[in-house]
Amino acid sequence: GLLKMIERERLGEAVDRLS
């Protein structure tokens, strides 16, 4: 569960950087 939360946070950062 915790790993998935961290992955989601990293994905969100990547999306913010792309957009």
mmCIF file of C-alpha atoms in Angstrom:
data_model
loop_
_atom_site.group_PDB
_atom_site.id
_atom_site.type_symbol
_atom_site.label_atom_id
_atom_site.label_comp_id
_atom_site.label_asym_id
_atom_site.label_seq_id
_atom_site.Cartn_x
_atom_site.Cartn_y
_atom_site.Cartn_z
ATOM 1 C CA GLY A 1 0.000 0.000 0.000
ATOM 2 C CA LEU A 2 2.696 2.483 0.976
ATOM 3 C CA LEU A 3 4.734 1.778 -2.151
ATOM 4 C CA LYS A 4 1.716 2.472 -4.354
ATOM 5 C CA MET A 5 1.142 5.803 -2.610
ATOM 6 C CA ILE A 6 4.768 6.793 -3.233
ATOM 7 C CA GLU A 7 4.493 5.727 -6.873
ATOM 8 C CA ARG A 8 1.359 7.829 -7.273
ATOM 9 C CA GLU A 9 3.143 10.847 -5.802
ATOM 10 C CA ARG A 10 6.056 10.390 -8.229
ATOM 11 C CA LEU A 11 3.644 9.987 -11.158
ATOM 12 C CA GLY A 12 1.860 13.192 -10.116
ATOM 13 C CA GLU A 13 5.159 15.066 -10.063
ATOM 14 C CA ALA A 14 6.037 13.715 -13.511
ATOM 15 C CA VAL A 15 2.666 14.829 -14.877
ATOM 16 C CA ASP A 16 3.114 18.299 -13.375
ATOM 17 C CA ARG A 17 6.534 18.559 -15.025
ATOM 18 C CA LEU A 18 5.182 17.378 -18.387
ATOM 19 C CA SER A 19 2.258 19.801 -18.302
#
